[in-house]
Amino acid sequence: QPELLDTLQPTDACIIGKLSANTDELAHNMIMANLAAAIRLKNTGATIILQYCDHHLNRPKKHPLYKLYQDLFCLADHVVYPSNKLQQLAIFSISNNTKQHVIYDPWQISKQYSCRELIHEDICRIIWFGSSINTQYLVNQLKSIISQQTTSINFELTILTQTFSINNLKEVIPSLNIVAPNWRIRFVCWSNNKQPDQLEHELAKAHIAIIPSDPNDPAKMGVSHNRVVDSARAGCLVLASPMDSYI
């Protein structure tokens, strides 16, 4: 928050994590506060380490998050990427003095689960999980995914995401006009203070994890492998778009 700027103390290093917001007002406050904090810490001798996991530099140049990350790339002493592909996409924004690193995301699932057998009488449990930026790929392919099945098996699709995204999906999905009486959609609100336990609990109940995306979308080309790794480690059969890091 902007009012916390004067509480900052000199430090050796500042790690800038994922920055995003769901409304313009929140975005502008976040940008002002965090950019000011990074500049002040840099001026007092801190090493600035930027974690770059969403390709915001692919956004329109007038977008506030494009401008923020353009500034952060200029300030950063180190930039850390979750995939080699994202490093390739962002390399044109790097200054000569900035050091680059690829550090793969770790898994969040505490133990290795076995794949779950689907008994004929069972409900086939499918899960999709992700942030608001990824819901568009689910919406784009949901009708096609559901229409592919030709059996009498009952399906339950769990959608695990933020409350903001769930509210949007509840408005959008009915407009897709999907006729599938043997499908049920279950919405679960992502709880930040219950991670990774909530994610592990939901994945460990599912037979299949679906991770639709778009390998031709510059905003997603450099995506981390984390959702594929967590799903597979939790014992799900993973059906995903052929992203570079997934392959």
Coordinates of C-alpha atoms in Angstrom, one line a residue:
Q1 CA 0.0 0.0 0.0
P2 CA 1.3 3.5 -0.8
E3 CA 1.1 4.6 2.9
L4 CA 3.6 1.9 3.8
L5 CA 6.4 3.3 1.7
D6 CA 7.9 5.2 4.6
T7 CA 8.1 2.0 6.7
L8 CA 10.7 0.4 4.4
Q9 CA 14.1 -0.3 5.9
P10 CA 17.4 -0.7 4.1
T11 CA 17.9 -4.3 3.0
D12 CA 20.4 -6.4 1.1
A13 CA 17.9 -7.7 -1.5
C14 CA 14.3 -7.2 -2.7
I15 CA 12.5 -10.0 -4.5
I16 CA 9.6 -8.7 -6.6
G17 CA 7.0 -11.5 -7.0
K18 CA 3.9 -11.8 -9.2
L19 CA 2.1 -8.5 -9.4
S20 CA -1.5 -8.3 -10.8
A21 CA -4.9 -6.8 -10.0
N22 CA -8.5 -7.4 -11.1
T23 CA -9.6 -3.8 -11.3
D24 CA -8.0 -0.6 -12.8
E25 CA -8.1 1.2 -9.4
L26 CA -6.3 -1.7 -7.7
A27 CA -3.8 -1.9 -10.5
H28 CA -2.9 1.8 -10.4
N29 CA -2.5 1.7 -6.6
M30 CA -0.4 -1.5 -6.7
I31 CA 1.8 0.0 -9.5
M32 CA 2.4 3.2 -7.7
A33 CA 3.2 1.6 -4.4
N34 CA 5.5 -1.2 -5.6
L35 CA 7.4 0.8 -8.2
A36 CA 8.1 3.5 -5.5
A37 CA 9.2 0.8 -3.1
A38 CA 11.6 -0.8 -5.6
I39 CA 13.1 2.5 -6.5
R40 CA 13.6 3.5 -2.9
L41 CA 15.2 0.1 -2.0
K42 CA 17.4 0.3 -5.1
N43 CA 18.6 3.7 -4.1
T44 CA 19.6 2.5 -0.6
G45 CA 21.7 -0.3 -2.1
A46 CA 19.4 -3.3 -2.3
T47 CA 19.8 -5.9 -5.1
I48 CA 16.6 -6.1 -7.1
I49 CA 15.5 -9.6 -8.1
L50 CA 12.5 -9.7 -10.4
Q51 CA 10.5 -12.9 -10.8
Y52 CA 8.9 -12.8 -14.3
C53 CA 6.3 -15.5 -14.8
D54 CA 3.6 -13.8 -16.9
H55 CA 4.6 -12.2 -20.2
H56 CA 3.2 -8.8 -19.5
L57 CA 5.6 -7.2 -22.0
N58 CA 3.5 -8.7 -24.7
R59 CA 0.6 -6.5 -23.7
P60 CA -0.4 -3.3 -25.6
K61 CA 2.2 -0.6 -24.8
K62 CA -0.5 1.6 -23.1
H63 CA -1.5 -1.2 -20.7
P64 CA -0.5 -0.3 -17.1
L65 CA 1.1 -3.7 -16.5
Y66 CA 3.2 -3.4 -19.6
K67 CA 4.5 0.0 -18.4
L68 CA 5.1 -1.4 -14.9
Y69 CA 7.2 -4.4 -16.1
Q70 CA 9.1 -2.2 -18.5
D71 CA 10.2 -0.1 -15.5
L72 CA 10.9 -3.1 -13.4
F73 CA 13.2 -4.6 -16.1
C74 CA 15.2 -1.4 -16.1
L75 CA 15.5 -1.5 -12.3
A76 CA 16.2 -5.2 -11.9
D77 CA 19.7 -6.6 -11.2
H78 CA 18.5 -10.1 -11.7
V79 CA 15.5 -11.5 -13.7
V80 CA 14.3 -15.0 -12.9
Y81 CA 12.1 -16.9 -15.4
P82 CA 10.2 -20.2 -14.8
S83 CA 11.0 -21.5 -18.4
N84 CA 13.6 -21.2 -21.1
K85 CA 10.9 -20.1 -23.6
L86 CA 9.8 -17.1 -21.5
Q87 CA 13.4 -16.0 -21.3
Q88 CA 13.7 -16.1 -25.1
L89 CA 10.5 -14.0 -25.4
A90 CA 11.6 -11.3 -22.9
I91 CA 15.3 -11.1 -23.8
F92 CA 14.8 -8.0 -25.9
S93 CA 13.8 -6.0 -22.7
I94 CA 17.0 -6.9 -20.8
S95 CA 19.7 -4.3 -20.3
N96 CA 23.4 -5.1 -20.5
N97 CA 23.9 -5.1 -16.8
T98 CA 21.0 -7.4 -15.8
K99 CA 21.7 -11.0 -15.0
Q100 CA 19.2 -13.7 -16.2
H101 CA 18.3 -17.0 -14.6
V102 CA 15.9 -19.8 -15.4
I103 CA 14.7 -21.5 -12.2
Y104 CA 12.0 -24.1 -12.7
D105 CA 8.9 -24.0 -10.5
P106 CA 9.0 -26.7 -7.8
W107 CA 6.1 -29.1 -7.3
Q108 CA 3.6 -28.3 -4.6
I109 CA 2.2 -31.8 -4.0
S110 CA 3.7 -33.3 -0.9
K111 CA 3.8 -36.9 -2.1
Q112 CA 3.5 -39.0 -5.2
Y113 CA 0.0 -40.4 -5.8
S114 CA -0.9 -43.3 -7.9
C115 CA -3.2 -42.9 -10.9
R116 CA -6.9 -43.5 -9.8
E117 CA -8.7 -46.3 -11.6
L118 CA -12.1 -45.4 -13.0
I119 CA -14.6 -48.1 -12.1
H120 CA -17.6 -48.2 -14.5
E121 CA -20.1 -47.1 -12.0
D122 CA -17.9 -44.2 -10.8
I123 CA -18.4 -40.5 -11.6
C124 CA -15.4 -39.5 -13.8
R125 CA -13.9 -36.5 -11.9
I126 CA -12.2 -33.9 -14.0
I127 CA -10.4 -30.8 -12.7
W128 CA -9.4 -27.5 -14.1
F129 CA -7.4 -25.0 -12.0
G130 CA -5.7 -21.8 -12.7
S131 CA -5.7 -18.0 -12.5
S132 CA -8.1 -15.6 -14.1
I133 CA -5.8 -15.0 -17.0
N134 CA -6.2 -18.7 -17.9
T135 CA -10.0 -18.9 -17.8
Q136 CA -10.4 -17.7 -21.4
Y137 CA -8.7 -20.9 -22.6
L138 CA -11.1 -23.1 -20.6
V139 CA -14.1 -21.2 -22.0
N140 CA -12.8 -21.4 -25.6
Q141 CA -12.5 -25.2 -25.4
L142 CA -15.1 -26.2 -22.8
K143 CA -17.9 -27.0 -25.3
S144 CA -15.6 -29.0 -27.5
I145 CA -14.2 -31.0 -24.5
I146 CA -17.6 -31.9 -23.3
S147 CA -19.0 -32.8 -26.7
Q148 CA -16.1 -35.3 -27.3
Q149 CA -17.6 -37.8 -24.8
T150 CA -20.0 -40.4 -26.3
T151 CA -20.5 -42.6 -23.3
S152 CA -23.2 -42.8 -20.6
I153 CA -20.6 -42.2 -17.8
N154 CA -21.4 -39.3 -15.5
F155 CA -18.8 -36.5 -15.3
E156 CA -18.1 -33.9 -12.7
L157 CA -15.9 -30.9 -13.7
T158 CA -14.3 -29.1 -10.7
I159 CA -13.2 -25.5 -11.5
L160 CA -10.8 -24.3 -8.9
T161 CA -10.0 -20.6 -9.2
Q162 CA -10.4 -17.1 -7.6
T163 CA -13.9 -15.9 -6.6
F164 CA -13.7 -13.1 -9.2
S165 CA -13.1 -15.6 -12.0
I166 CA -15.9 -18.0 -10.7
N167 CA -18.4 -15.2 -10.9
N168 CA -17.4 -14.4 -14.4
L169 CA -17.6 -18.1 -15.5
K170 CA -21.0 -18.5 -14.0
E171 CA -22.2 -15.7 -16.4
V172 CA -20.3 -16.9 -19.4
I173 CA -20.7 -20.7 -19.4
P174 CA -24.5 -20.7 -19.8
S175 CA -24.1 -18.6 -23.0
L176 CA -22.1 -21.5 -24.5
N177 CA -25.4 -23.5 -24.8
I178 CA -23.8 -26.8 -23.8
V179 CA -26.3 -29.6 -23.6
A180 CA -24.8 -32.4 -21.5
P181 CA -27.2 -33.9 -18.8
N182 CA -24.5 -36.3 -17.6
W183 CA -22.1 -33.4 -16.8
R184 CA -22.0 -31.4 -13.6
I185 CA -19.9 -28.4 -12.9
R186 CA -18.6 -27.8 -9.4
F187 CA -17.0 -24.4 -8.5
V188 CA -14.4 -24.2 -5.7
C189 CA -13.0 -20.8 -4.6
W190 CA -9.2 -20.7 -4.4
S191 CA -8.1 -20.0 -0.9
N192 CA -4.7 -18.3 -0.6
N193 CA -4.2 -19.2 3.0
K194 CA -4.9 -22.9 2.5
Q195 CA -2.3 -23.6 -0.2
P196 CA -0.9 -26.0 -1.2
D197 CA -3.2 -28.2 0.9
Q198 CA -6.4 -27.2 -0.9
L199 CA -4.8 -27.8 -4.4
E200 CA -3.5 -31.2 -3.3
H201 CA -6.8 -32.2 -1.8
E202 CA -8.8 -31.4 -5.0
L203 CA -6.2 -32.9 -7.4
A204 CA -6.0 -36.1 -5.4
K205 CA -9.8 -36.6 -5.9
A206 CA -9.7 -36.2 -9.7
H207 CA -9.1 -38.8 -12.4
I208 CA -8.2 -36.2 -15.1
A209 CA -6.7 -32.7 -15.1
I210 CA -7.4 -30.6 -18.2
I211 CA -5.0 -27.7 -19.0
P212 CA -6.1 -26.0 -22.2
S213 CA -4.0 -23.1 -23.5
D214 CA -2.8 -21.8 -26.8
P215 CA 0.8 -22.5 -27.9
N216 CA 0.5 -19.7 -30.5
D217 CA -0.5 -17.0 -28.0
P218 CA 2.6 -15.0 -27.2
A219 CA 1.2 -14.2 -23.7
K220 CA 1.2 -18.0 -22.9
M221 CA 4.2 -19.4 -24.9
G222 CA 6.5 -19.1 -22.0
V223 CA 4.2 -20.7 -19.4
S224 CA 5.7 -22.6 -16.5
H225 CA 5.3 -26.4 -16.3
N226 CA 3.9 -26.2 -12.8
R227 CA 0.2 -27.1 -13.5
V228 CA 1.3 -30.2 -15.5
V229 CA 3.8 -31.4 -12.9
D230 CA 1.4 -30.9 -9.9
S231 CA -1.4 -32.7 -11.7
A232 CA 0.7 -35.7 -12.7
R233 CA 2.3 -35.9 -9.3
A234 CA -1.2 -35.9 -7.7
G235 CA -2.1 -39.0 -9.8
C236 CA -4.2 -37.3 -12.5
L237 CA -4.2 -38.2 -16.2
V238 CA -3.1 -34.9 -17.7
L239 CA -4.7 -33.6 -20.9
A240 CA -3.0 -30.4 -21.9
S241 CA -2.2 -28.1 -24.9
P242 CA 1.3 -28.7 -26.4
M243 CA 3.1 -25.8 -24.7
D244 CA 6.8 -25.7 -24.9
S245 CA 7.4 -26.4 -21.2
Y246 CA 4.7 -29.0 -21.0
I247 CA 6.3 -31.0 -23.8

